Short mmCIF file of C-alpha atoms in Angstrom, two decimals:
data_model
loop_
_atom_site.label_atom_id
_atom_site.label_comp_id
_atom_site.label_asym_id
_atom_site.label_seq_id
_atom_site.Cartn_x
_atom_site.Cartn_y
_atom_site.Cartn_z
CA MET A 204 0.00 0.00 0.00
CA SER A 205 1.52 3.30 -1.07
CA GLU A 206 2.13 6.14 1.42
CA PRO A 207 -0.21 9.16 1.12
CA LYS A 208 1.38 12.11 -0.59
CA ALA A 209 2.16 15.18 1.53
CA VAL A 210 0.29 18.31 0.61
CA ALA A 211 2.23 21.57 0.54
CA PRO A 212 0.96 24.23 2.97
CA GLU A 213 0.28 26.69 0.15
CA THR A 214 -1.81 24.03 -1.61
CA MET A 215 -3.81 23.35 1.55
CA SER A 216 -4.65 27.04 2.00
CA THR A 217 -6.32 27.12 -1.40
CA THR A 218 -8.39 24.00 -0.94
CA ARG A 219 -10.68 25.34 1.83
CA PRO A 220 -11.85 28.79 2.90
CA HIS A 221 -10.01 30.78 5.56
CA ALA A 222 -11.45 30.66 9.09
CA PRO A 223 -12.87 34.04 10.08
CA GLU A 224 -10.47 36.13 12.14
CA ILE A 225 -11.57 37.02 15.66
CA GLU A 226 -12.10 40.72 16.14
CA VAL A 227 -11.90 42.29 19.56
CA PHE A 228 -12.35 45.98 20.33
CA ALA A 229 -13.30 48.16 23.26
CA VAL A 230 -16.29 50.48 23.00
CA HIS A 231 -16.28 54.02 24.36
CA GLY A 232 -18.67 56.93 24.06
CA ALA A 233 -22.03 55.18 23.76
CA ASP A 234 -24.65 55.96 26.41
CA PRO A 235 -25.12 53.02 28.85
CA GLU A 236 -28.67 52.20 27.71
CA VAL A 237 -27.78 52.50 24.02
CA LEU A 238 -24.79 50.22 24.55
CA ALA A 239 -26.98 47.72 26.41
CA TYR A 240 -29.39 47.75 23.46
CA ALA A 241 -26.53 47.20 20.99
CA MET A 242 -25.20 44.25 22.97
CA ALA A 243 -28.66 42.76 23.38
CA LYS A 244 -29.06 42.85 19.59
CA TYR A 245 -26.43 40.12 19.27
CA SER A 246 -29.20 37.68 20.22
CA ARG A 247 -31.66 39.14 17.70
CA SER A 248 -29.58 40.42 14.80
CA ALA A 249 -26.60 39.42 12.64
CA LEU A 250 -25.24 42.98 12.72
CA SER A 251 -21.83 43.69 14.24
CA MET A 252 -21.52 46.00 17.23
CA LYS A 253 -20.21 48.82 15.05
CA GLU A 254 -23.13 48.45 12.63
CA SER A 255 -25.65 48.32 15.47
CA LEU A 256 -24.32 51.45 17.11
CA LYS A 257 -24.42 53.38 13.85
CA GLU A 258 -28.16 52.90 13.48
CA LEU A 259 -29.08 53.18 17.17
CA ASN A 260 -30.16 56.19 19.17
CA GLU A 261 -31.64 56.98 22.55
CA GLN A 262 -35.26 56.77 21.34
CA LYS A 263 -34.78 53.33 19.76
CA ALA A 264 -33.06 52.06 22.87
CA GLU A 265 -35.88 53.31 25.10
CA LYS A 266 -38.53 51.65 22.90
CA PHE A 267 -36.60 48.36 22.86
CA LEU A 268 -36.04 48.37 26.63
CA ASN A 269 -39.68 49.20 27.34
CA THR A 270 -40.69 46.18 25.31
CA PHE A 271 -38.16 43.53 26.25
CA TYR A 272 -37.13 44.62 29.76
CA PHE A 273 -40.44 45.65 31.25
CA GLN A 274 -43.05 43.80 29.16
CA TYR A 275 -41.23 40.53 28.46
CA GLY A 276 -39.14 40.50 31.64
CA HIS A 277 -35.75 40.03 29.94
CA ARG A 278 -33.96 41.57 32.92
CA SER A 279 -30.51 40.34 31.91
CA ILE A 280 -30.46 43.15 29.33
CA ALA A 281 -29.95 45.63 32.18
CA ASP A 282 -26.77 43.76 33.16
CA LEU A 283 -25.20 45.23 30.01
CA ALA A 284 -25.67 48.88 31.00
CA HIS A 285 -23.02 49.93 33.51
CA VAL A 286 -23.35 53.21 35.36
CA ALA A 287 -20.69 55.14 37.31
CA MET A 288 -21.99 57.27 40.16
CA ALA A 289 -20.50 59.42 42.92
CA ILE A 290 -22.40 59.55 46.21
CA GLU A 291 -21.05 62.16 48.58
CA LYS A 292 -21.82 63.37 52.10
CA LEU A 293 -23.96 60.43 53.16
CA SER A 294 -23.74 58.88 56.62
CA LEU A 295 -21.80 55.70 57.36
CA LEU A 296 -25.16 54.12 58.20
CA ALA A 297 -26.52 54.98 54.75
CA ALA A 298 -23.29 53.90 53.06
CA ILE A 299 -23.53 50.44 54.62
CA ALA A 300 -27.09 50.14 53.33
CA LEU A 301 -26.11 51.43 49.88
CA VAL A 302 -23.31 48.94 49.26
CA ASP A 303 -25.23 45.92 50.53
CA GLU A 304 -25.53 44.39 47.05
CA GLN A 305 -24.20 41.05 45.82
CA ARG A 306 -23.12 42.60 42.50
CA TRP A 307 -21.46 45.87 43.53
CA ASP A 308 -18.15 47.51 42.69
CA GLY A 309 -16.97 50.67 44.36
CA GLN A 310 -14.68 52.42 46.78
CA GLU A 311 -15.45 54.40 49.91
CA ARG A 312 -13.56 57.05 51.86
CA SER A 313 -11.29 55.25 54.34
CA THR A 314 -11.60 55.75 58.09
CA ARG A 315 -8.08 54.32 58.38
CA TYR A 316 -6.13 56.78 56.25
CA GLN A 317 -8.09 60.00 56.70
CA ASP A 318 -8.52 62.29 59.66
CA TYR A 319 -12.19 62.66 60.57
CA LYS A 320 -11.72 65.43 63.16
CA LYS A 321 -13.41 67.95 60.90
CA ALA A 322 -15.93 65.56 59.33
CA SER A 323 -19.55 66.59 59.10
CA TYR A 324 -22.38 64.30 60.16
CA PHE A 325 -25.99 63.51 59.37
CA VAL A 326 -28.80 65.01 61.45
CA PRO A 327 -32.19 63.25 61.21
CA ASP A 328 -35.39 65.20 60.77
CA PHE A 329 -36.63 66.13 64.24
CA GLY A 330 -39.38 68.37 62.92
CA GLU A 331 -39.94 71.38 65.17
CA ASN A 332 -38.30 69.76 68.18
CA LEU A 333 -35.21 71.97 68.51
CA ASP A 334 -34.35 70.52 71.92
CA ALA A 335 -34.04 67.08 70.35
CA VAL A 336 -31.76 68.47 67.64
CA HIS A 337 -29.60 70.15 70.27
CA THR A 338 -29.36 66.97 72.36
CA TYR A 339 -28.51 64.84 69.33
CA ARG A 340 -25.81 67.25 68.16
CA GLY A 341 -24.37 67.29 71.65
CA GLU A 342 -24.01 63.51 71.66
CA ILE A 343 -22.36 63.40 68.23
CA ASP A 344 -20.04 66.33 69.05
CA ALA A 345 -18.97 64.56 72.24
CA LEU A 346 -17.93 61.50 70.21
CA PHE A 347 -15.91 63.62 67.79
CA ALA A 348 -14.23 65.39 70.70
CA ALA A 349 -13.29 61.99 72.17
CA TYR A 350 -12.11 60.88 68.70
CA GLU A 351 -9.71 63.84 68.57
CA LEU A 352 -8.38 63.29 72.10
CA VAL A 353 -7.85 59.56 71.62
CA SER A 354 -6.18 60.13 68.22
CA GLU A 355 -3.59 62.41 69.81
CA ASP A 356 -3.02 60.18 72.85
CA VAL A 357 -2.53 57.08 70.71
CA PHE A 358 -0.30 58.95 68.24
CA ARG A 359 2.02 60.09 71.07
CA TYR A 360 2.03 56.56 72.49
CA LEU A 361 2.96 55.01 69.14
CA CYS A 362 5.77 57.55 68.71
CA SER A 363 7.10 56.60 72.14
CA ILE A 364 7.35 52.89 71.29
CA THR A 365 8.40 53.23 67.63
CA PRO A 366 11.78 54.91 66.99
CA ARG A 367 12.09 56.75 63.69
CA PRO A 368 14.63 55.10 61.34
CA GLU A 369 17.43 57.42 60.28
CA ASP A 370 16.57 56.98 56.60
CA MET A 371 12.89 57.87 57.12
CA LYS A 372 11.78 61.49 56.82
CA VAL A 373 9.94 63.02 59.77
CA GLU A 374 6.88 63.75 57.61
CA ALA A 375 6.61 60.14 56.41
CA TYR A 376 7.19 58.83 59.93
CA GLU A 377 4.47 60.99 61.48
CA ARG A 378 2.04 60.37 58.60
CA THR A 379 2.43 56.61 58.98
CA LEU A 380 1.92 56.62 62.74
CA ARG A 381 -1.03 59.00 62.50
CA ALA A 382 -2.65 56.53 60.11
CA ARG A 383 -2.07 53.84 62.74
CA ALA A 384 -3.65 56.13 65.33
CA PHE A 385 -6.67 56.61 63.07
CA ASP A 386 -6.95 52.80 63.01
CA VAL A 387 -7.62 53.03 66.72
CA SER A 388 -9.64 56.24 67.04
CA ARG A 389 -12.03 55.18 64.27
CA TYR A 390 -13.74 53.03 66.90
CA LEU A 391 -15.24 56.27 68.24
CA LEU A 392 -16.76 57.46 64.96
CA PRO A 393 -20.57 57.36 65.09
CA LEU A 394 -22.67 55.93 62.28
CA ALA A 395 -23.85 59.49 61.61
CA THR A 396 -20.38 60.42 60.30
CA ASN A 397 -20.46 61.60 56.70
CA THR A 398 -18.51 59.71 54.07
CA SER A 399 -18.29 59.60 50.27
CA LEU A 400 -18.05 56.76 47.80
CA GLY A 401 -18.10 55.90 44.13
CA GLN A 402 -19.84 52.93 42.57
CA ILE A 403 -19.95 51.27 39.16
CA VAL A 404 -22.97 48.98 38.88
CA ASN A 405 -25.08 47.55 36.12
CA ALA A 406 -28.58 48.96 35.67
CA ARG A 407 -30.29 45.87 37.08
CA THR A 408 -28.30 46.18 40.30
CA LEU A 409 -29.06 49.92 40.36
CA GLU A 410 -32.79 49.27 39.98
CA ASN A 411 -32.72 46.71 42.82
CA GLN A 412 -30.61 49.06 44.91
CA VAL A 413 -33.00 51.97 44.45
CA SER A 414 -36.02 49.82 45.28
CA ARG A 415 -34.35 48.40 48.39
CA LEU A 416 -33.29 51.84 49.65
CA LEU A 417 -36.77 53.26 49.08
CA SER A 418 -38.07 50.46 51.31
CA ASP A 419 -35.78 51.26 54.23
CA GLU A 420 -36.93 52.47 57.65
CA HIS A 421 -34.52 55.42 57.80
CA GLY A 422 -35.54 58.68 56.16
CA GLU A 423 -32.01 59.44 54.97
CA ILE A 424 -31.76 56.09 53.20
CA ARG A 425 -35.14 56.48 51.50
CA HIS A 426 -34.07 59.95 50.33
CA LEU A 427 -30.83 58.43 49.03
CA GLY A 428 -32.90 56.02 46.93
CA GLU A 429 -34.76 58.96 45.40
CA LEU A 430 -31.49 60.75 44.65
CA LEU A 431 -30.02 57.68 42.93
CA LYS A 432 -33.12 57.34 40.79
CA LYS A 433 -33.01 61.04 39.90
CA ALA A 434 -29.30 60.87 39.03
CA ALA A 435 -29.98 57.99 36.62
CA LYS A 436 -32.73 59.97 34.87
CA ASP A 437 -31.19 63.45 34.87
CA PRO A 438 -28.33 64.66 32.63
CA ALA A 439 -25.01 63.24 33.82
CA TRP A 440 -22.04 65.40 34.78
CA LYS A 441 -19.55 65.47 31.90
CA VAL A 442 -15.87 65.26 32.79
CA GLU A 443 -14.69 66.89 29.54
CA HIS A 444 -17.29 69.67 29.47
CA PRO A 445 -14.96 72.55 30.50
CA ARG A 446 -12.47 71.57 27.80
CA TYR A 447 -14.82 71.30 24.86
CA GLN A 448 -16.85 74.32 25.98
CA TRP A 449 -13.94 76.55 24.93
CA PHE A 450 -13.66 74.65 21.65
CA MET A 451 -17.37 75.13 20.95
CA GLN A 452 -17.13 78.85 21.57
CA GLU A 453 -14.24 79.16 19.12
CA LEU A 454 -16.06 77.03 16.57
CA ARG A 455 -19.17 79.21 16.76
CA LEU A 456 -17.12 82.33 15.99
CA ASN A 457 -15.52 80.72 12.93
CA ASN A 458 -18.17 78.42 11.49
CA GLU A 459 -21.72 78.67 12.84
CA GLN A 460 -23.04 75.84 10.67
CA MET A 461 -20.32 73.47 11.89
CA TRP A 462 -20.98 74.67 15.45
CA ARG A 463 -24.67 73.72 15.18
CA GLU A 464 -23.77 70.23 13.97
CA ALA A 465 -21.12 69.80 16.66
CA GLN A 466 -23.55 71.06 19.29
CA ALA A 467 -25.86 68.11 18.64
CA VAL A 468 -22.95 65.74 19.37
CA PHE A 469 -21.05 67.43 22.18
CA GLU A 470 -23.70 69.33 24.10
CA ARG A 471 -26.57 66.87 24.15
CA ASP A 472 -27.67 65.62 27.55
CA VAL A 473 -26.49 62.13 28.48
CA LYS A 474 -28.80 60.23 30.82
CA VAL A 475 -27.20 57.04 32.06
CA ALA A 476 -30.26 54.86 32.78
CA PRO A 477 -33.50 56.83 32.46
CA THR A 478 -35.54 53.89 31.16
CA LEU A 479 -34.16 51.09 33.30
CA VAL A 480 -34.83 52.74 36.68
CA LYS A 481 -38.02 54.67 35.94
CA TYR A 482 -40.25 52.03 37.52
CA ALA A 483 -38.08 51.44 40.61
CA GLU A 484 -40.28 52.00 43.64
CA ALA A 485 -40.42 50.96 47.29
CA ASN A 486 -40.75 47.18 47.54
CA GLN A 487 -43.88 46.08 49.39
CA TYR A 488 -42.61 42.50 49.58
CA GLN A 489 -39.54 43.60 51.55
CA MET A 490 -41.41 46.00 53.82
CA GLU A 491 -44.33 43.73 54.70
CA THR A 492 -42.10 40.70 55.16
CA ARG A 493 -39.73 42.63 57.43
CA LYS A 494 -42.67 43.61 59.64
CA ALA A 495 -44.04 40.05 59.78
CA LEU A 496 -40.69 38.39 60.51
CA ARG A 497 -39.74 40.94 63.16
CA GLN A 498 -42.98 40.15 64.98
CA ALA A 499 -42.46 36.39 64.56
CA ALA A 500 -38.92 36.61 65.96
CA ALA A 501 -40.13 38.60 68.97
CA GLU A 502 -42.91 36.09 69.67
CA LEU A 503 -40.60 33.10 69.36
CA MET A 504 -37.74 34.45 71.50
CA LYS A 505 -40.05 36.05 74.15
CA ASN A 506 -37.42 38.59 75.30
CA ALA A 507 -35.01 35.82 76.27
CA ALA A 508 -31.58 36.91 77.51
CA ILE A 509 -28.96 37.10 74.77
CA GLU A 510 -26.59 34.20 75.35
CA LYS A 511 -22.84 34.71 75.18
CA ALA A 512 -21.37 33.94 71.77
CA PRO A 513 -17.82 33.72 70.36
CA LEU A 514 -16.22 36.08 67.84
CA VAL A 515 -16.77 33.46 65.12
CA ASP A 516 -19.00 30.38 65.32
CA LEU A 517 -18.77 27.78 62.52
CA LEU A 518 -22.22 26.23 62.46
CA GLU A 519 -23.08 22.57 61.93
CA ASP A 520 -25.35 21.39 59.13
CA GLU A 521 -29.07 21.07 59.73
CA PRO A 522 -32.13 20.26 57.57
CA LEU A 523 -32.78 22.89 54.91
CA GLU A 524 -36.16 23.96 56.29
CA ILE A 525 -34.58 24.63 59.71
CA GLU A 526 -31.79 26.66 58.13
CA ILE A 527 -34.23 28.81 56.13
CA ALA A 528 -36.61 29.39 59.04
CA THR A 529 -33.71 30.26 61.37
CA THR A 530 -32.07 32.62 58.87
CA LEU A 531 -35.36 34.43 58.19
CA LEU A 532 -35.75 35.18 61.90
CA TYR A 533 -32.04 35.78 62.62
CA GLU A 534 -31.97 38.97 60.55
CA HIS A 535 -34.78 40.52 62.59
CA CYS A 536 -33.49 40.05 66.13
CA HIS A 537 -30.21 40.34 68.07
CA TYR A 538 -29.76 36.69 69.07
CA SER A 539 -27.05 34.39 67.77
CA TYR A 540 -27.89 31.95 64.98
CA ARG A 541 -27.33 29.06 67.37
CA GLN A 542 -29.78 30.47 69.94
CA VAL A 543 -32.45 31.15 67.30
CA ARG A 544 -31.91 27.71 65.77
CA THR A 545 -32.49 26.03 69.13
CA ALA A 546 -35.83 27.82 69.41
CA VAL A 547 -36.77 26.90 65.81
CA GLU A 548 -35.87 23.24 66.40
CA SER A 549 -38.31 23.16 69.33
CA LEU A 550 -41.22 24.00 66.99
CA THR A 551 -43.36 21.55 65.11
CA ALA A 552 -42.80 21.05 61.38
CA GLN A 553 -46.01 22.95 60.69
CA GLN A 554 -44.88 25.91 62.79
CA ARG A 555 -41.53 26.02 60.97
CA ASN A 556 -43.32 25.94 57.63
CA GLU A 557 -45.48 28.86 58.76
CA ILE A 558 -42.33 30.91 59.42
CA ILE A 559 -40.98 30.04 55.98
CA ALA A 560 -44.33 30.98 54.47
CA LEU A 561 -43.99 34.45 56.02
CA GLY A 562 -40.93 34.91 53.81
CA THR A 563 -42.95 34.49 50.64
CA ALA A 564 -46.49 35.62 51.58
CA HIS A 565 -46.10 39.11 50.11
CA ARG A 566 -43.89 38.20 47.15
CA GLY A 567 -44.93 39.86 43.90
CA SER A 568 -44.65 38.40 40.40
CA HIS A 569 -41.29 40.13 39.72
CA ASP A 570 -39.78 39.87 43.21
CA GLU A 571 -36.72 37.71 43.75
CA LEU A 572 -36.73 35.61 46.91
CA LEU A 573 -35.18 37.26 49.95
CA ARG A 574 -31.47 36.76 50.54
CA SER A 575 -32.30 34.55 53.54
CA PHE A 576 -33.42 31.85 51.10
CA CYS A 577 -29.86 31.60 49.71
CA ALA A 578 -29.27 28.47 51.76
CA GLY A 579 -27.25 25.27 51.57
CA GLN A 580 -23.68 26.60 51.80
CA LYS A 581 -21.28 24.27 53.57
CA PHE A 582 -19.52 26.95 55.60
CA ARG A 583 -21.65 29.28 57.70
CA PHE A 584 -19.99 31.60 60.19
CA ASP A 585 -22.02 33.54 62.74
CA THR A 586 -19.79 36.51 63.61
CA LEU A 587 -19.97 39.10 66.37
CA GLN A 588 -17.47 41.84 65.54
CA ASP A 589 -17.12 45.59 65.88
CA ILE A 590 -18.92 47.65 63.24
CA GLY A 591 -15.67 49.06 61.87
CA GLY A 592 -14.31 45.58 61.18
CA TYR A 593 -17.65 44.47 59.80
CA ARG A 594 -17.52 47.30 57.21
CA ASP A 595 -14.27 45.79 55.89
CA MET A 596 -15.64 42.25 55.83
CA HIS A 597 -18.83 43.54 54.20
CA ARG A 598 -16.86 44.01 50.96
CA HIS A 599 -16.71 40.27 50.29
CA ARG A 600 -19.37 39.79 47.62
CA ARG A 601 -18.86 36.12 46.77
CA CYS A 602 -20.54 35.02 49.98
CA ILE A 603 -24.04 35.48 51.34
CA GLN A 604 -24.29 37.95 54.20
CA ILE A 605 -27.27 38.23 56.51
CA GLY A 606 -26.80 41.21 58.82
CA GLN A 607 -28.70 42.19 61.93
CA ARG A 608 -29.53 45.77 62.85
CA PHE A 609 -27.10 47.98 64.74
CA THR A 610 -27.37 47.88 68.52
CA THR A 611 -25.40 48.52 71.69
CA ALA A 612 -26.71 45.29 73.25
CA HIS A 613 -23.54 43.29 72.48
CA GLY A 614 -21.08 45.73 74.05
CA TYR A 615 -18.02 47.26 72.39
CA ASP A 616 -14.38 46.45 71.65
CA THR A 617 -11.47 48.35 73.19
CA PRO A 618 -8.17 48.41 71.24
CA GLU A 619 -5.05 47.61 73.25
CA GLU A 620 -3.50 50.95 72.27
CA VAL A 621 -6.33 52.84 73.99
CA VAL A 622 -5.43 51.22 77.29
CA ALA A 623 -1.66 51.54 76.80
CA SER A 624 -1.92 55.22 75.82
CA GLY A 625 -3.90 56.13 78.95
CA ALA A 626 -7.01 57.10 76.96
CA LYS A 627 -9.29 54.36 78.29
CA ARG A 628 -11.34 56.60 80.59
CA THR A 629 -12.07 59.07 77.78
CA TYR A 630 -12.91 56.14 75.51
CA ASP A 631 -15.22 54.34 77.97
CA ASP A 632 -17.05 57.53 78.94
CA ALA A 633 -17.79 58.26 75.27
CA MET A 634 -18.99 54.70 74.62
CA GLN A 635 -21.27 54.57 77.62
CA ARG A 636 -22.73 58.00 76.92
CA ALA A 637 -23.51 57.02 73.32
CA ALA A 638 -25.12 53.76 74.46
CA ALA A 639 -27.31 55.56 76.98
CA PHE A 640 -28.58 57.95 74.31
CA SER A 641 -29.18 55.12 71.81
CA VAL A 642 -31.20 53.09 74.33
CA LYS A 643 -33.18 56.14 75.40
CA SER A 644 -33.91 56.96 71.72
CA ALA A 645 -34.93 53.39 70.79
CA GLY A 646 -37.61 53.37 68.12
CA THR A 647 -36.64 56.76 66.70
CA ASP A 648 -34.63 57.55 63.59
CA SER A 649 -31.70 58.83 65.66
CA ALA A 650 -31.06 55.73 67.82
CA GLU A 651 -28.64 54.02 65.45
CA TYR A 652 -26.84 57.10 64.15
CA VAL A 653 -25.15 57.79 67.49
CA ILE A 654 -23.73 54.25 67.82
CA PRO A 655 -19.90 54.28 67.49
CA LEU A 656 -18.03 51.81 65.27
CA ALA A 657 -16.63 50.06 68.36
CA TYR A 658 -19.97 48.46 69.16
CA ARG A 659 -20.42 44.89 68.01
CA LYS A 660 -22.70 43.77 65.21
CA ARG A 661 -23.85 40.25 64.42
CA THR A 662 -23.59 39.02 60.82
CA LEU A 663 -24.03 35.58 59.28
CA PHE A 664 -21.55 34.76 56.49
CA LYS A 665 -22.38 31.81 54.21
CA MET A 666 -19.79 30.59 51.68
CA ASP A 667 -18.04 27.72 49.95
CA PHE A 668 -14.59 26.39 50.87
CA ALA A 669 -12.72 28.48 48.29
CA GLU A 670 -14.14 31.67 49.78
CA VAL A 671 -13.12 30.57 53.29
CA VAL A 672 -9.55 30.18 52.05
CA TYR A 673 -9.66 33.50 50.20
CA ILE A 674 -10.98 35.53 53.15
CA SER A 675 -8.65 33.79 55.62
CA GLU A 676 -5.59 34.49 53.50
CA LEU A 677 -6.46 38.04 52.43
CA ARG A 678 -7.75 39.33 55.77
CA THR A 679 -4.97 37.95 58.00
CA LYS A 680 -2.21 39.92 56.25
CA PRO A 681 -0.27 42.13 58.69
CA GLU A 682 -1.07 45.36 56.84
CA GLY A 683 -4.75 44.83 57.60
CA HIS A 684 -6.73 46.10 60.59
CA ILE A 685 -6.42 43.86 63.63
CA SER A 686 -10.21 43.79 64.02
CA TYR A 687 -10.95 41.85 60.86
CA ARG A 688 -7.63 39.96 61.06
CA ARG A 689 -8.97 38.32 64.22
CA VAL A 690 -12.22 37.38 62.49
CA ALA A 691 -10.47 35.92 59.45
CA TYR A 692 -8.03 33.96 61.60
CA ALA A 693 -10.88 32.60 63.70
CA MET A 694 -12.60 31.45 60.48
CA TYR A 695 -9.40 29.61 59.58
CA GLU A 696 -9.07 28.04 63.03
CA GLU A 697 -12.70 26.91 63.13
CA THR A 698 -12.39 25.35 59.67
CA ILE A 699 -9.21 23.35 60.27
CA LYS A 700 -10.54 22.22 63.65
CA ARG A 701 -13.40 20.55 61.81
CA TYR A 702 -11.40 19.56 58.70
CA PRO A 703 -7.76 19.14 59.86
CA ALA A 704 -6.72 17.40 56.64
CA LEU A 705 -7.34 20.67 54.74
CA ALA A 706 -5.06 22.82 56.90
CA HIS A 707 -2.27 22.72 54.32
CA MET A 708 -4.56 24.55 51.84
CA PHE A 709 -4.38 27.81 53.81
CA ARG A 710 -1.62 30.42 53.52
CA VAL A 711 -2.65 32.56 56.47
CA LYS A 712 -0.54 34.93 58.54
CA ASP A 713 -0.31 34.34 62.29
CA ILE A 714 -2.01 37.36 63.86
CA SER A 715 0.02 36.95 67.07
CA THR A 716 3.21 37.94 65.21
CA PRO A 717 4.22 41.55 66.05
CA VAL A 718 3.50 44.07 63.30
CA ASP A 719 6.00 46.64 62.04
CA LEU A 720 4.04 49.87 62.63
CA LEU A 721 6.03 51.72 59.96
CA LYS A 722 4.94 49.38 57.18
CA ARG A 723 1.52 49.80 55.57
#
């Protein structure tokens, strides 16, 4: 049998058609909703992106989105429209509510690297009650005064125990140690403290975010929802406007016809998501369910004493219906998951099912199930950590977080440096005064705003094994804040205690190792 003859490469290339070459390009300049429309057309048209964008405009995009997004419920289209927003001068309380989204990207002003001595703060609406305003301001001002005193005491203490290296400039040395001092004094910042942040989210997340904020119990947060909705519908701020404004003026002097044509391109209003958020309203499902579950939790727990709980508690598995019923109630009380679960386990199957039914009774046709129904994760950590550390851990989006409301019921943390610097009395007085005001104001809009970041908050973190490793490794690094380093290390310890054979998978840093204060 004869060998097959080899075919020359140039002969082969002429015997069959060339494979199409992949084309990849970035897109810039299209409005978010128009770009979402163009991308959505891939599923409905053979046109390329460049061809689609040439024949698209804002009116066509709005018509398309009204049809497919709202009428047909193709909500994934809104995932294609990404919106950048700046949110400034909101309280820390409102910022925590704002960023509580599974699909969220952003950055907030740091309490670690910035001095908050001159920060402003949010004042709730007290109506005509000027005495209440005066009292509230007095409590917040007292916390800021303590913040300033403790900052200076801790800074002087850190200087006394940390010699300046000869090759380090005085400015850099003091700046680094002041940042370390802010790490400590931030525990005194109240939730009323103003902050600023930027976010880049897709329009579906923005719509959910607006609806959730409009459903909140705090007036500031509901107002924030209205402002987000308005910002999506109103003309956006244009970064390049001052630069091309001069160009347009020159063009008008030299060629009025060209100026008119350019005006339509450069000076038209850009609205980032006017169609996709126009129907975002307060969510009755969330509001009614919150009310029902809060009542159910109160009836089940009957004002029982809050049992002592560890910093981190790795929970054992239980039947799915017990997990869902417990998680639904956990969010609306201040008891540990373990204590609520014990109470749920004492109920009959019918009673547990009635609790679960409360979580869906008010669900509308377009409502997603509550986050509490995201159940079945292998690793579930019930944490009790200071609010400042929680804000850092809150950034982990690949896990499910179920947070309880802010309270002073769990006490507060005291950094070692506060004691060593001699500032403990100032610190304790400020904490106890804030707690007294918060308890006295219970049920009003101001009760949570005065709570300092040192007070503990309970949060349930649900995740898979890979996320346990990720959080444990990332959050135990020495440059991190000791508050969340302790939480992350406890997660690691609890995991390897239960699964010792997996200990070699972790690359954590021992939090007992001394930290070089001059390294950030």
